[in-house]
Amino acid sequence: MDRIRLVGGNELHGEIPISGAKNAALPLMIASLLTREPLVLENVPRLADVTQLEKILENHGVDIAVHGRKSAALDGQRMTLQAAEIVDTTAPYELVSTMRASFWVIGPLLARAHEARVSLPGGCAIGTRPVDLFLYGLRELGAEIDIDEGYVVARAPKGGLRGARINFPKVTVGATHVIMMAATLARGTTIIENAAMEPEVTDVAECLVKMGAKISGIGTRTLTIEGVDELHGATHEVVADRIEAGTYAMAAAMTGGEVLLKNAKAIHLQAALDKLTAAGARVTSEANGIRIYRNGNGIQAVDVETDPFPGFATDLQAQFMGLMTMAQGVSHIRETIFENRFMHVAELARFGADIKVDGQLATVTGVPQLKGAQVMATDLRASVSLVIAGLAAKGETVVNRIYHLDRGFERLEDKLSAVGAEIERVTG
Ligand code: UD1
């Protein structure tokens, strides 16, 4: 199994190109199920989750062509997806269980084929992650839903889904994607209240509009979708990955140096950039990206609470905790989105970090110097917090079980070594 070996202590200097966002690319690929015409996506990242979703979509009858899959350049792939016919409305356990987002096919399948049989999802083990709000929304659109042997079996009413008012009791990115996609082909108007307004939701909404969907309120808490009879093909570029950008910003803050995060947009991660600034990094937004800089000054302890966008992203919590392990003083990190997202704490302790967890609250007392260690990747974002802690630690670090990293970070070791990190992948 692959590992990452790195030696800490180098400052990072240079440019890191930020890839297309995994969390936008996956629902955009799924949106191809909504039309018989080709959907062309530019800037699709090369990630294991993307390849896995290709398999799932091909099983439903989507024809997929990828341009640039093997390219050594760090630009994204161009992917053409065409679902001329939906040949199978079942998403089987073997394909769905490794990736939660694959459950989202349920929305487009129901909307276009009027039925879906989708395995309950897997994905990162960061809490119970129920699907009740997806089912609530789909039922409101008129679907009849049963759970049968681990599968959600859903049927649209005669004539297809119908528009409805859906008020989510809590903000959910996944269910907002699914209901928004399903509603594009429903009869009548759907209003989603308390919708997620993450940049990836906005990106998908903008692509759906290019495909002929009628959506207003994009980027706000209330989405209004007027159903149309059919959608058509379109070309869309995947938005830059704010989580990848935030991760490298934290890496640069930890090691010191100066890095330009090319293509990243500050408004997509302002909450995290504000915390980095408070911690002592210098952050400037430029025309072609975000520049992050820290000279010899120490890192200050800063408290953080995760929240739906525009708040501090749960997907950056582990990395920020990594940074706080070497801050001057005590910081408090509260996770409000998931109940089990502190699995990186035990691994960070192996670097000599001082972290105490009480329920959803972690208290981090900074130490003057982390020391390299053998650590184990547990989930996607936790894994990368171990890499960035290793970059700042003294001596050698080996991160085991890195398949989690390959799910979400494109060419991590190439990007980091290009800016001066001593890092390599060890195969086998
Ligand atoms: C969440 C994050 C997203 C992140 C992703 C991967 C938020 C709001 N969402 O998205 O930014 O990229 O994790 O780490 O920060 N929930 C239910 N019932 C449901 C659906 C969700 O109770 O049917 C709960 C979840 O358990 C969670 C919260 O609602 O506590 C947010 O869920 P949701 O946004 O759907 O999760 P993801 O789409 O995985």
Tab-separated table of C-alpha atoms and ligand atoms in Angstrom:
chain	number	residue	atom	x	y	z
A	1	MET	CA	0.000	0.000	0.000
A	2	ASP	CA	1.321	3.484	-0.862
A	3	ARG	CA	2.751	5.747	1.821
A	4	ILE	CA	3.967	9.308	1.883
A	5	ARG	CA	7.400	9.977	3.308
A	6	LEU	CA	8.425	13.507	4.107
A	7	VAL	CA	11.063	15.388	5.979
A	8	GLY	CA	9.874	18.541	7.710
A	9	GLY	CA	11.522	21.892	8.134
A	10	ASN	CA	11.558	23.436	4.653
A	11	GLU	CA	9.776	26.724	4.004
A	12	LEU	CA	7.387	26.691	1.035
A	13	HIS	CA	8.058	29.167	-1.786
A	14	GLY	CA	6.398	29.481	-5.197
A	15	GLU	CA	3.083	28.803	-6.895
A	16	ILE	CA	0.643	25.993	-6.303
A	17	PRO	CA	-2.021	25.535	-8.996
A	18	ILE	CA	-5.385	24.796	-7.390
A	19	SER	CA	-7.417	22.058	-9.082
A	20	GLY	CA	-11.116	21.919	-9.815
A	21	ALA	CA	-13.186	21.187	-6.712
A	22	LYS	CA	-13.971	17.546	-6.002
A	23	ASN	CA	-17.175	18.567	-4.244
A	24	ALA	CA	-18.368	20.391	-7.370
A	25	ALA	CA	-17.009	17.963	-9.980
A	26	LEU	CA	-18.910	15.002	-8.507
A	27	PRO	CA	-22.415	16.578	-8.553
A	28	LEU	CA	-21.661	18.167	-11.949
A	29	MET	CA	-20.877	14.729	-13.363
A	30	ILE	CA	-24.115	13.444	-11.817
A	31	ALA	CA	-26.048	16.282	-13.484
A	32	SER	CA	-25.232	14.659	-16.840
A	33	LEU	CA	-27.972	12.117	-16.037
A	34	LEU	CA	-30.550	14.885	-16.476
A	35	THR	CA	-30.156	15.216	-20.249
A	36	ARG	CA	-29.711	13.023	-23.299
A	37	GLU	CA	-27.272	15.576	-24.755
A	38	PRO	CA	-23.538	15.800	-23.936
A	39	LEU	CA	-22.362	17.720	-20.890
A	40	VAL	CA	-18.765	18.907	-21.241
A	41	LEU	CA	-16.915	19.612	-17.990
A	42	GLU	CA	-13.579	21.422	-18.000
A	43	ASN	CA	-11.060	21.453	-15.165
A	44	VAL	CA	-12.123	18.100	-13.685
A	45	PRO	CA	-9.544	17.002	-11.079
A	46	ARG	CA	-7.717	13.655	-11.367
A	47	LEU	CA	-8.982	11.950	-8.241
A	48	ALA	CA	-9.944	8.440	-7.203
A	49	ASP	CA	-13.482	9.628	-6.339
A	50	VAL	CA	-13.904	10.996	-9.872
A	51	THR	CA	-12.836	7.684	-11.422
A	52	GLN	CA	-15.157	5.788	-9.105
A	53	LEU	CA	-18.099	7.999	-10.041
A	54	GLU	CA	-17.312	7.423	-13.732
A	55	LYS	CA	-17.908	3.700	-13.099
A	56	ILE	CA	-21.193	4.375	-11.331
A	57	LEU	CA	-22.443	6.655	-14.103
A	58	GLU	CA	-21.351	4.244	-16.845
A	59	ASN	CA	-23.464	1.597	-15.157
A	60	HIS	CA	-26.500	3.883	-15.621
A	61	GLY	CA	-25.664	4.254	-19.315
A	62	VAL	CA	-23.569	7.420	-19.356
A	63	ASP	CA	-20.962	7.437	-22.100
A	64	ILE	CA	-17.820	9.180	-20.787
A	65	ALA	CA	-14.783	10.450	-22.659
A	66	VAL	CA	-11.859	12.019	-20.808
A	67	HIS	CA	-9.286	14.253	-22.410
A	68	GLY	CA	-5.994	14.696	-20.564
A	69	ARG	CA	-6.351	11.857	-18.059
A	70	LYS	CA	-2.662	10.948	-18.302
A	71	SER	CA	-1.320	14.469	-18.851
A	72	ALA	CA	1.612	15.370	-16.646
A	73	ALA	CA	0.558	19.024	-16.632
A	74	LEU	CA	-1.308	20.269	-13.607
A	75	ASP	CA	-4.302	21.538	-15.570
A	76	GLY	CA	-7.611	19.703	-15.233
A	77	GLN	CA	-9.177	17.068	-17.443
A	78	ARG	CA	-11.938	17.715	-19.947
A	79	MET	CA	-14.741	15.220	-19.507
A	80	THR	CA	-17.648	14.697	-21.887
A	81	LEU	CA	-20.581	12.811	-20.409
A	82	GLN	CA	-23.604	11.741	-22.412
A	83	ALA	CA	-26.576	9.891	-20.994
A	84	ALA	CA	-28.436	9.304	-24.272
A	85	GLU	CA	-30.477	6.612	-22.514
A	86	ILE	CA	-30.673	5.645	-18.852
A	87	VAL	CA	-30.124	1.894	-19.158
A	88	ASP	CA	-30.165	0.982	-15.463
A	89	THR	CA	-31.768	2.823	-12.535
A	90	THR	CA	-30.002	0.775	-9.858
A	91	ALA	CA	-26.844	2.072	-8.169
A	92	PRO	CA	-25.430	-1.089	-6.579
A	93	TYR	CA	-23.815	-1.425	-3.157
A	94	GLU	CA	-20.423	-2.506	-4.585
A	95	LEU	CA	-20.120	0.788	-6.442
A	96	VAL	CA	-21.817	3.192	-4.020
A	97	SER	CA	-20.401	2.015	-0.696
A	98	THR	CA	-17.023	3.743	-1.020
A	99	MET	CA	-18.276	7.215	-1.809
A	100	ARG	CA	-21.151	9.055	-0.245
A	101	ALA	CA	-21.720	11.467	-3.128
A	102	SER	CA	-22.692	8.601	-5.419
A	103	PHE	CA	-25.992	8.406	-3.502
A	104	TRP	CA	-26.855	11.719	-5.147
A	105	VAL	CA	-27.681	9.973	-8.441
A	106	ILE	CA	-31.062	9.313	-6.836
A	107	GLY	CA	-32.267	12.846	-7.683
A	108	PRO	CA	-31.576	12.897	-11.446
A	109	LEU	CA	-32.613	9.237	-11.899
A	110	LEU	CA	-35.983	9.888	-10.276
A	111	ALA	CA	-36.485	13.095	-12.221
A	112	ARG	CA	-35.640	11.675	-15.628
A	113	ALA	CA	-36.359	7.921	-15.411
A	114	HIS	CA	-39.062	8.248	-12.714
A	115	GLU	CA	-37.500	5.500	-10.600
A	116	ALA	CA	-34.292	4.761	-8.733
A	117	ARG	CA	-32.867	2.005	-6.568
A	118	VAL	CA	-29.795	3.315	-4.827
A	119	SER	CA	-27.702	1.657	-2.136
A	120	LEU	CA	-27.433	3.567	1.125
A	121	PRO	CA	-24.082	5.373	1.068
A	122	GLY	CA	-20.636	4.865	2.595
A	123	GLY	CA	-17.802	7.419	2.417
A	124	CYS	CA	-15.632	8.837	5.195
A	125	ALA	CA	-16.443	7.514	8.662
A	126	ILE	CA	-16.971	10.939	10.195
A	127	GLY	CA	-20.301	10.453	11.902
A	128	THR	CA	-23.603	8.755	11.209
A	129	ARG	CA	-24.381	10.938	8.171
A	130	PRO	CA	-28.056	9.987	7.731
A	131	VAL	CA	-30.095	10.485	4.534
A	132	ASP	CA	-33.422	11.428	6.156
A	133	LEU	CA	-33.371	14.964	4.699
A	134	PHE	CA	-32.803	13.669	1.165
A	135	LEU	CA	-35.803	11.373	1.596
A	136	TYR	CA	-37.912	14.158	3.129
A	137	GLY	CA	-37.218	16.374	0.114
A	138	LEU	CA	-37.866	13.673	-2.457
A	139	ARG	CA	-41.133	12.696	-0.736
A	140	GLU	CA	-42.223	16.344	-0.856
A	141	LEU	CA	-41.629	16.215	-4.621
A	142	GLY	CA	-44.137	13.341	-4.698
A	143	ALA	CA	-41.785	10.336	-4.671
A	144	GLU	CA	-42.828	7.136	-2.966
A	145	ILE	CA	-39.908	5.716	-1.008
A	146	ASP	CA	-39.155	2.345	0.612
A	147	ILE	CA	-36.010	0.992	2.189
A	148	ASP	CA	-35.355	-2.540	0.976
A	149	GLU	CA	-32.277	-4.631	1.866
A	150	GLY	CA	-30.007	-1.624	2.259
A	151	TYR	CA	-31.365	0.129	-0.800
A	152	VAL	CA	-33.534	3.208	-1.110
A	153	VAL	CA	-36.218	2.358	-3.643
A	154	ALA	CA	-37.926	5.471	-5.000
A	155	ARG	CA	-40.697	5.984	-7.527
A	156	ALA	CA	-42.004	9.232	-8.971
A	157	PRO	CA	-45.783	9.730	-9.208
A	158	LYS	CA	-47.534	9.294	-12.546
A	159	GLY	CA	-46.377	12.091	-14.827
A	160	GLY	CA	-43.164	12.651	-12.863
A	161	LEU	CA	-42.051	14.622	-9.819
A	162	ARG	CA	-43.996	17.745	-8.912
A	163	GLY	CA	-42.752	21.015	-7.514
A	164	ALA	CA	-43.066	21.647	-3.766
A	165	ARG	CA	-41.904	23.900	-0.949
A	166	ILE	CA	-39.080	22.229	0.969
A	167	ASN	CA	-37.751	23.702	4.170
A	168	PHE	CA	-34.630	21.937	5.408
A	169	PRO	CA	-34.397	21.945	9.232
A	170	LYS	CA	-30.613	22.084	8.869
A	171	VAL	CA	-28.280	23.112	6.095
A	172	THR	CA	-27.297	20.110	4.004
A	173	VAL	CA	-25.055	20.323	0.969
A	174	GLY	CA	-25.903	16.857	-0.310
A	175	ALA	CA	-29.689	17.130	-0.059
A	176	THR	CA	-29.637	20.631	-1.571
A	177	HIS	CA	-27.779	19.251	-4.622
A	178	VAL	CA	-30.188	16.346	-4.975
A	179	ILE	CA	-33.427	18.296	-4.598
A	180	MET	CA	-32.190	21.116	-6.823
A	181	MET	CA	-31.278	18.658	-9.585
A	182	ALA	CA	-34.516	16.690	-9.230
A	183	ALA	CA	-36.639	19.851	-9.258
A	184	THR	CA	-35.237	21.046	-12.592
A	185	LEU	CA	-37.403	18.433	-14.354
A	186	ALA	CA	-40.391	18.454	-11.956
A	187	ARG	CA	-43.777	19.849	-12.935
A	188	GLY	CA	-44.277	23.285	-11.405
A	189	THR	CA	-42.193	25.342	-9.011
A	190	THR	CA	-39.987	24.118	-6.168
A	191	ILE	CA	-38.802	26.392	-3.406
A	192	ILE	CA	-35.892	25.152	-1.284
A	193	GLU	CA	-35.663	27.056	1.984
A	194	ASN	CA	-32.555	26.955	4.164
A	195	ALA	CA	-30.625	25.710	1.133
A	196	ALA	CA	-26.877	25.200	1.321
A	197	MET	CA	-25.040	28.107	-0.330
A	198	GLU	CA	-21.593	26.504	-0.556
A	199	PRO	CA	-19.708	27.648	-3.700
A	200	GLU	CA	-20.012	24.094	-5.059
A	201	VAL	CA	-23.832	24.289	-4.871
A	202	THR	CA	-23.664	27.613	-6.701
A	203	ASP	CA	-21.368	26.099	-9.324
A	204	VAL	CA	-23.791	23.239	-9.982
A	205	ALA	CA	-26.758	25.648	-10.112
A	206	GLU	CA	-24.932	27.766	-12.700
A	207	CYS	CA	-24.221	24.695	-14.819
A	208	LEU	CA	-27.864	23.586	-14.590
A	209	VAL	CA	-28.929	27.035	-15.820
A	210	LYS	CA	-26.590	26.618	-18.818
A	211	MET	CA	-28.384	23.304	-19.431
A	212	GLY	CA	-31.718	25.115	-19.571
A	213	ALA	CA	-32.886	24.892	-15.941
A	214	LYS	CA	-34.783	27.829	-14.458
A	215	ILE	CA	-33.257	28.566	-11.072
A	216	SER	CA	-33.311	31.826	-9.160
A	217	GLY	CA	-31.821	32.779	-5.807
A	218	ILE	CA	-28.501	31.112	-6.690
A	219	GLY	CA	-25.955	31.750	-3.932
A	220	THR	CA	-28.650	32.500	-1.313
A	221	ARG	CA	-30.521	30.455	1.313
A	222	THR	CA	-33.652	30.255	-0.872
A	223	LEU	CA	-33.566	28.567	-4.269
A	224	THR	CA	-36.584	28.744	-6.579
A	225	ILE	CA	-36.658	26.206	-9.367
A	226	GLU	CA	-39.271	26.257	-12.077
A	227	GLY	CA	-39.432	22.815	-13.676
A	228	VAL	CA	-38.902	22.429	-17.440
A	229	ASP	CA	-39.698	19.487	-19.744
A	230	GLU	CA	-36.119	18.735	-20.613
A	231	LEU	CA	-32.558	19.963	-20.231
A	232	HIS	CA	-29.953	20.165	-22.948
A	233	GLY	CA	-26.158	19.877	-23.247
A	234	ALA	CA	-23.728	22.549	-22.033
A	235	THR	CA	-20.057	23.260	-21.339
A	236	HIS	CA	-18.982	24.212	-17.840
A	237	GLU	CA	-15.691	24.743	-16.010
A	238	VAL	CA	-15.461	23.288	-12.495
A	239	VAL	CA	-14.892	25.950	-9.809
A	240	ALA	CA	-11.491	25.952	-8.046
A	241	ASP	CA	-11.223	23.805	-4.937
A	242	ARG	CA	-11.478	26.077	-1.897
A	243	ILE	CA	-10.617	23.185	0.434
A	244	GLU	CA	-7.418	22.380	-1.443
A	245	ALA	CA	-6.565	26.104	-1.438
A	246	GLY	CA	-7.253	26.418	2.299
A	247	THR	CA	-5.165	23.326	2.988
A	248	TYR	CA	-2.098	24.701	1.186
A	249	ALA	CA	-2.655	28.099	2.807
A	250	MET	CA	-2.431	26.402	6.183
A	251	ALA	CA	0.633	24.442	5.092
A	252	ALA	CA	2.382	27.692	4.133
A	253	ALA	CA	1.351	29.332	7.401
A	254	MET	CA	2.821	26.373	9.260
A	255	THR	CA	6.141	26.124	7.459
A	256	GLY	CA	6.666	29.812	6.732
A	257	GLY	CA	7.534	31.118	3.271
A	258	GLU	CA	5.377	32.633	0.557
A	259	VAL	CA	3.013	30.815	-1.753
A	260	LEU	CA	0.610	31.903	-4.496
A	261	LEU	CA	-2.459	29.647	-4.664
A	262	LYS	CA	-3.208	30.003	-8.359
A	263	ASN	CA	-6.897	30.162	-9.403
A	264	ALA	CA	-8.174	30.180	-5.802
A	265	LYS	CA	-10.867	32.737	-4.964
A	266	ALA	CA	-10.691	34.422	-1.565
A	267	ILE	CA	-14.472	34.893	-1.278
A	268	HIS	CA	-14.842	31.106	-1.313
A	269	LEU	CA	-12.820	30.672	1.865
A	270	GLN	CA	-12.906	34.061	3.535
A	271	ALA	CA	-13.720	32.645	6.991
A	272	ALA	CA	-10.599	30.467	6.907
A	273	LEU	CA	-8.413	33.278	5.541
A	274	ASP	CA	-9.623	35.563	8.341
A	275	LYS	CA	-8.576	32.954	10.908
A	276	LEU	CA	-5.188	32.559	9.238
A	277	THR	CA	-4.699	36.315	9.355
A	278	ALA	CA	-5.655	36.365	13.041
A	279	ALA	CA	-3.117	33.585	13.594
A	280	GLY	CA	-0.360	35.737	12.133
A	281	ALA	CA	-0.177	34.909	8.409
A	282	ARG	CA	-0.398	37.611	5.770
A	283	VAL	CA	-3.036	36.942	3.127
A	284	THR	CA	-3.703	38.978	-0.006
A	285	SER	CA	-6.222	38.381	-2.738
A	286	GLU	CA	-4.775	38.851	-6.224
A	287	ALA	CA	-6.215	38.726	-9.725
A	288	ASN	CA	-5.027	35.173	-10.341
A	289	GLY	CA	-5.208	33.715	-6.854
A	290	ILE	CA	-4.473	34.097	-3.156
A	291	ARG	CA	-1.022	34.904	-1.803
A	292	ILE	CA	-0.097	33.692	1.645
A	293	TYR	CA	2.995	34.706	3.486
A	294	ARG	CA	4.546	34.246	6.909
A	295	ASN	CA	7.966	35.411	7.948
A	296	GLY	CA	9.674	34.337	11.148
A	297	ASN	CA	6.762	35.427	13.372
A	298	GLY	CA	5.145	32.773	15.494
A	299	ILE	CA	1.587	31.499	15.069
A	300	GLN	CA	-0.994	32.829	17.532
A	301	ALA	CA	-3.730	30.657	19.040
A	302	VAL	CA	-7.152	31.366	17.477
A	303	ASP	CA	-10.535	29.775	18.248
A	304	VAL	CA	-12.581	28.254	15.438
A	305	GLU	CA	-16.080	26.850	15.085
A	306	THR	CA	-17.125	25.015	11.918
A	307	ASP	CA	-20.307	26.163	10.208
A	308	PRO	CA	-22.064	25.888	6.868
A	309	PHE	CA	-20.775	28.327	4.219
A	310	PRO	CA	-19.961	31.211	4.553
A	311	GLY	CA	-18.711	29.988	7.934
A	312	PHE	CA	-15.494	28.070	8.561
A	313	ALA	CA	-15.636	24.811	6.526
A	314	THR	CA	-15.681	21.500	8.379
A	315	ASP	CA	-13.384	20.237	5.622
A	316	LEU	CA	-10.647	22.592	6.888
A	317	GLN	CA	-11.023	21.843	10.572
A	318	ALA	CA	-8.377	19.100	10.770
A	319	GLN	CA	-5.823	21.210	8.891
A	320	PHE	CA	-6.449	24.238	11.110
A	321	MET	CA	-6.000	22.044	14.152
A	322	GLY	CA	-2.658	20.983	12.697
A	323	LEU	CA	-1.655	24.630	12.544
A	324	MET	CA	-2.845	25.310	16.093
A	325	THR	CA	-0.702	22.482	17.502
A	326	MET	CA	2.305	24.783	17.065
A	327	ALA	CA	0.632	28.079	18.047
A	328	GLN	CA	1.597	30.201	21.015
A	329	GLY	CA	-1.202	29.669	23.536
A	330	VAL	CA	-4.408	27.665	23.771
A	331	SER	CA	-7.056	27.449	21.052
A	332	HIS	CA	-10.546	25.938	21.061
A	333	ILE	CA	-11.864	24.175	17.994
A	334	ARG	CA	-15.553	23.279	17.891
A	335	GLU	CA	-16.920	20.927	15.239
A	336	THR	CA	-20.636	21.562	14.716
A	337	ILE	CA	-21.315	19.695	11.441
A	338	PHE	CA	-20.240	16.130	12.259
A	339	GLU	CA	-20.196	14.340	15.612
A	340	ASN	CA	-17.112	12.201	14.949
A	341	ARG	CA	-14.618	14.349	13.171
A	342	PHE	CA	-11.674	14.397	15.558
A	343	MET	CA	-10.030	11.174	14.425
A	344	HIS	CA	-6.901	13.099	13.512
A	345	VAL	CA	-6.373	14.048	17.185
A	346	ALA	CA	-4.801	10.724	18.157
A	347	GLU	CA	-2.512	10.863	15.123
A	348	LEU	CA	-1.500	14.508	15.704
A	349	ALA	CA	-0.564	13.470	19.250
A	350	ARG	CA	2.080	11.215	17.695
A	351	PHE	CA	3.876	14.385	16.545
A	352	GLY	CA	3.890	15.569	20.154
A	353	ALA	CA	0.770	17.750	19.886
A	354	ASP	CA	-1.197	18.523	23.053
A	355	ILE	CA	-4.942	18.205	22.304
A	356	LYS	CA	-7.830	17.363	24.617
A	357	VAL	CA	-11.238	16.431	23.259
A	358	ASP	CA	-14.515	16.856	25.098
A	359	GLY	CA	-17.457	15.952	22.865
A	360	GLN	CA	-17.440	18.348	19.914
A	361	LEU	CA	-14.785	20.618	21.435
A	362	ALA	CA	-11.023	20.205	21.062
A	363	THR	CA	-8.657	22.254	23.203
A	364	VAL	CA	-5.243	22.617	21.644
A	365	THR	CA	-2.242	23.815	23.626
A	366	GLY	CA	0.523	24.812	21.250
A	367	VAL	CA	3.938	23.176	21.567
A	368	PRO	CA	7.194	24.834	20.428
A	369	GLN	CA	8.168	22.083	17.974
A	370	LEU	CA	6.400	19.039	16.463
A	371	LYS	CA	8.494	15.945	15.869
A	372	GLY	CA	8.168	13.653	12.833
A	373	ALA	CA	6.382	10.332	13.346
A	374	GLN	CA	4.741	7.323	11.708
A	375	VAL	CA	1.035	8.133	11.388
A	376	MET	CA	-2.066	6.644	9.820
A	377	ALA	CA	-4.536	8.417	7.541
A	378	THR	CA	-8.100	7.971	8.822
A	379	ASP	CA	-10.310	10.102	6.587
A	380	LEU	CA	-9.795	12.406	3.674
A	381	ARG	CA	-9.267	15.760	5.360
A	382	ALA	CA	-7.699	14.233	8.485
A	383	SER	CA	-5.028	12.656	6.293
A	384	VAL	CA	-3.906	15.925	4.832
A	385	SER	CA	-3.658	17.511	8.280
A	386	LEU	CA	-1.023	14.876	9.029
A	387	VAL	CA	0.897	15.784	5.888
A	388	ILE	CA	0.975	19.485	6.728
A	389	ALA	CA	1.906	18.776	10.346
A	390	GLY	CA	4.755	16.625	9.003
A	391	LEU	CA	5.965	19.500	6.820
A	392	ALA	CA	6.436	21.618	9.932
A	393	ALA	CA	7.771	18.840	12.163
A	394	LYS	CA	11.424	18.147	12.818
A	395	GLY	CA	12.652	14.969	11.169
A	396	GLU	CA	10.975	12.270	9.119
A	397	THR	CA	7.257	11.510	8.895
A	398	VAL	CA	5.590	8.593	7.170
A	399	VAL	CA	1.852	8.788	6.481
A	400	ASN	CA	0.376	5.327	5.971
A	401	ARG	CA	-2.898	4.333	4.277
A	402	ILE	CA	-2.915	7.323	1.951
A	403	TYR	CA	-5.655	6.058	-0.355
A	404	HIS	CA	-7.875	8.560	1.464
A	405	LEU	CA	-5.638	11.367	0.158
A	406	ASP	CA	-5.922	10.149	-3.408
A	407	ARG	CA	-9.695	10.456	-3.117
A	408	GLY	CA	-9.495	14.209	-2.681
A	409	PHE	CA	-6.097	15.791	-3.392
A	410	GLU	CA	-4.703	15.838	-6.924
A	411	ARG	CA	-0.940	15.175	-7.068
A	412	LEU	CA	-0.373	16.390	-3.539
A	413	GLU	CA	3.267	15.322	-3.390
A	414	ASP	CA	4.060	16.873	-6.818
A	415	LYS	CA	2.470	20.177	-5.864
A	416	LEU	CA	4.233	20.348	-2.500
A	417	SER	CA	7.650	19.287	-3.753
A	418	ALA	CA	7.428	21.918	-6.514
A	419	VAL	CA	7.334	24.597	-3.787
A	420	GLY	CA	10.240	23.165	-1.819
A	421	ALA	CA	8.861	20.442	0.427
A	422	GLU	CA	10.869	17.253	0.831
A	423	ILE	CA	8.085	14.787	0.152
A	424	GLU	CA	7.710	11.591	-1.869
A	425	ARG	CA	5.293	8.754	-2.436
A	426	VAL	CA	6.616	5.337	-1.529
A	427	THR	CA	4.836	2.610	-3.473
A	428	GLY	CA	4.238	-0.905	-2.202
B	1	UD1	C1	-20.651	18.142	4.451
B	1	UD1	C2	-20.303	19.593	4.518
B	1	UD1	C3	-19.563	19.913	3.269
B	1	UD1	C4	-18.353	18.983	3.175
B	1	UD1	C5	-18.770	17.520	3.246
B	1	UD1	C6	-17.608	16.557	3.296
B	1	UD1	C7	-21.588	21.390	5.566
B	1	UD1	C8	-22.907	22.034	5.714
B	1	UD1	N1	-21.504	20.361	4.709
B	1	UD1	O1	-21.439	17.928	3.306
B	1	UD1	O2	-19.174	21.252	3.262
B	1	UD1	O3	-17.662	19.193	1.986
B	1	UD1	O4	-19.510	17.354	4.408
B	1	UD1	O5	-16.922	16.635	4.496
B	1	UD1	O6	-20.617	21.806	6.162
B	1	UD1	N2	-27.717	15.520	7.594
B	1	UD1	C9	-28.807	14.883	8.133
B	1	UD1	N3	-29.672	14.249	7.287
B	1	UD1	C10	-29.488	14.218	5.944
B	1	UD1	C11	-28.388	14.894	5.392
B	1	UD1	C12	-27.506	15.532	6.255
B	1	UD1	O7	-28.988	14.875	9.339
B	1	UD1	O8	-30.310	13.625	5.239
B	1	UD1	C13	-26.762	16.179	8.496
B	1	UD1	C14	-25.364	15.579	8.404
B	1	UD1	O9	-25.232	14.422	9.214
B	1	UD1	C15	-24.509	16.730	8.865
B	1	UD1	C16	-25.254	17.950	8.306
B	1	UD1	O10	-26.601	17.532	8.105
B	1	UD1	O11	-24.495	16.793	10.264
B	1	UD1	C17	-24.680	18.479	7.006
B	1	UD1	O12	-24.809	17.453	6.049
B	1	UD1	P1	-24.450	17.634	4.534
B	1	UD1	O13	-24.090	19.038	4.254
B	1	UD1	O14	-25.480	16.987	3.685
B	1	UD1	O15	-23.192	16.725	4.430
B	1	UD1	P2	-22.336	16.616	3.193
B	1	UD1	O16	-23.076	16.791	1.922
B	1	UD1	O17	-21.559	15.381	3.410
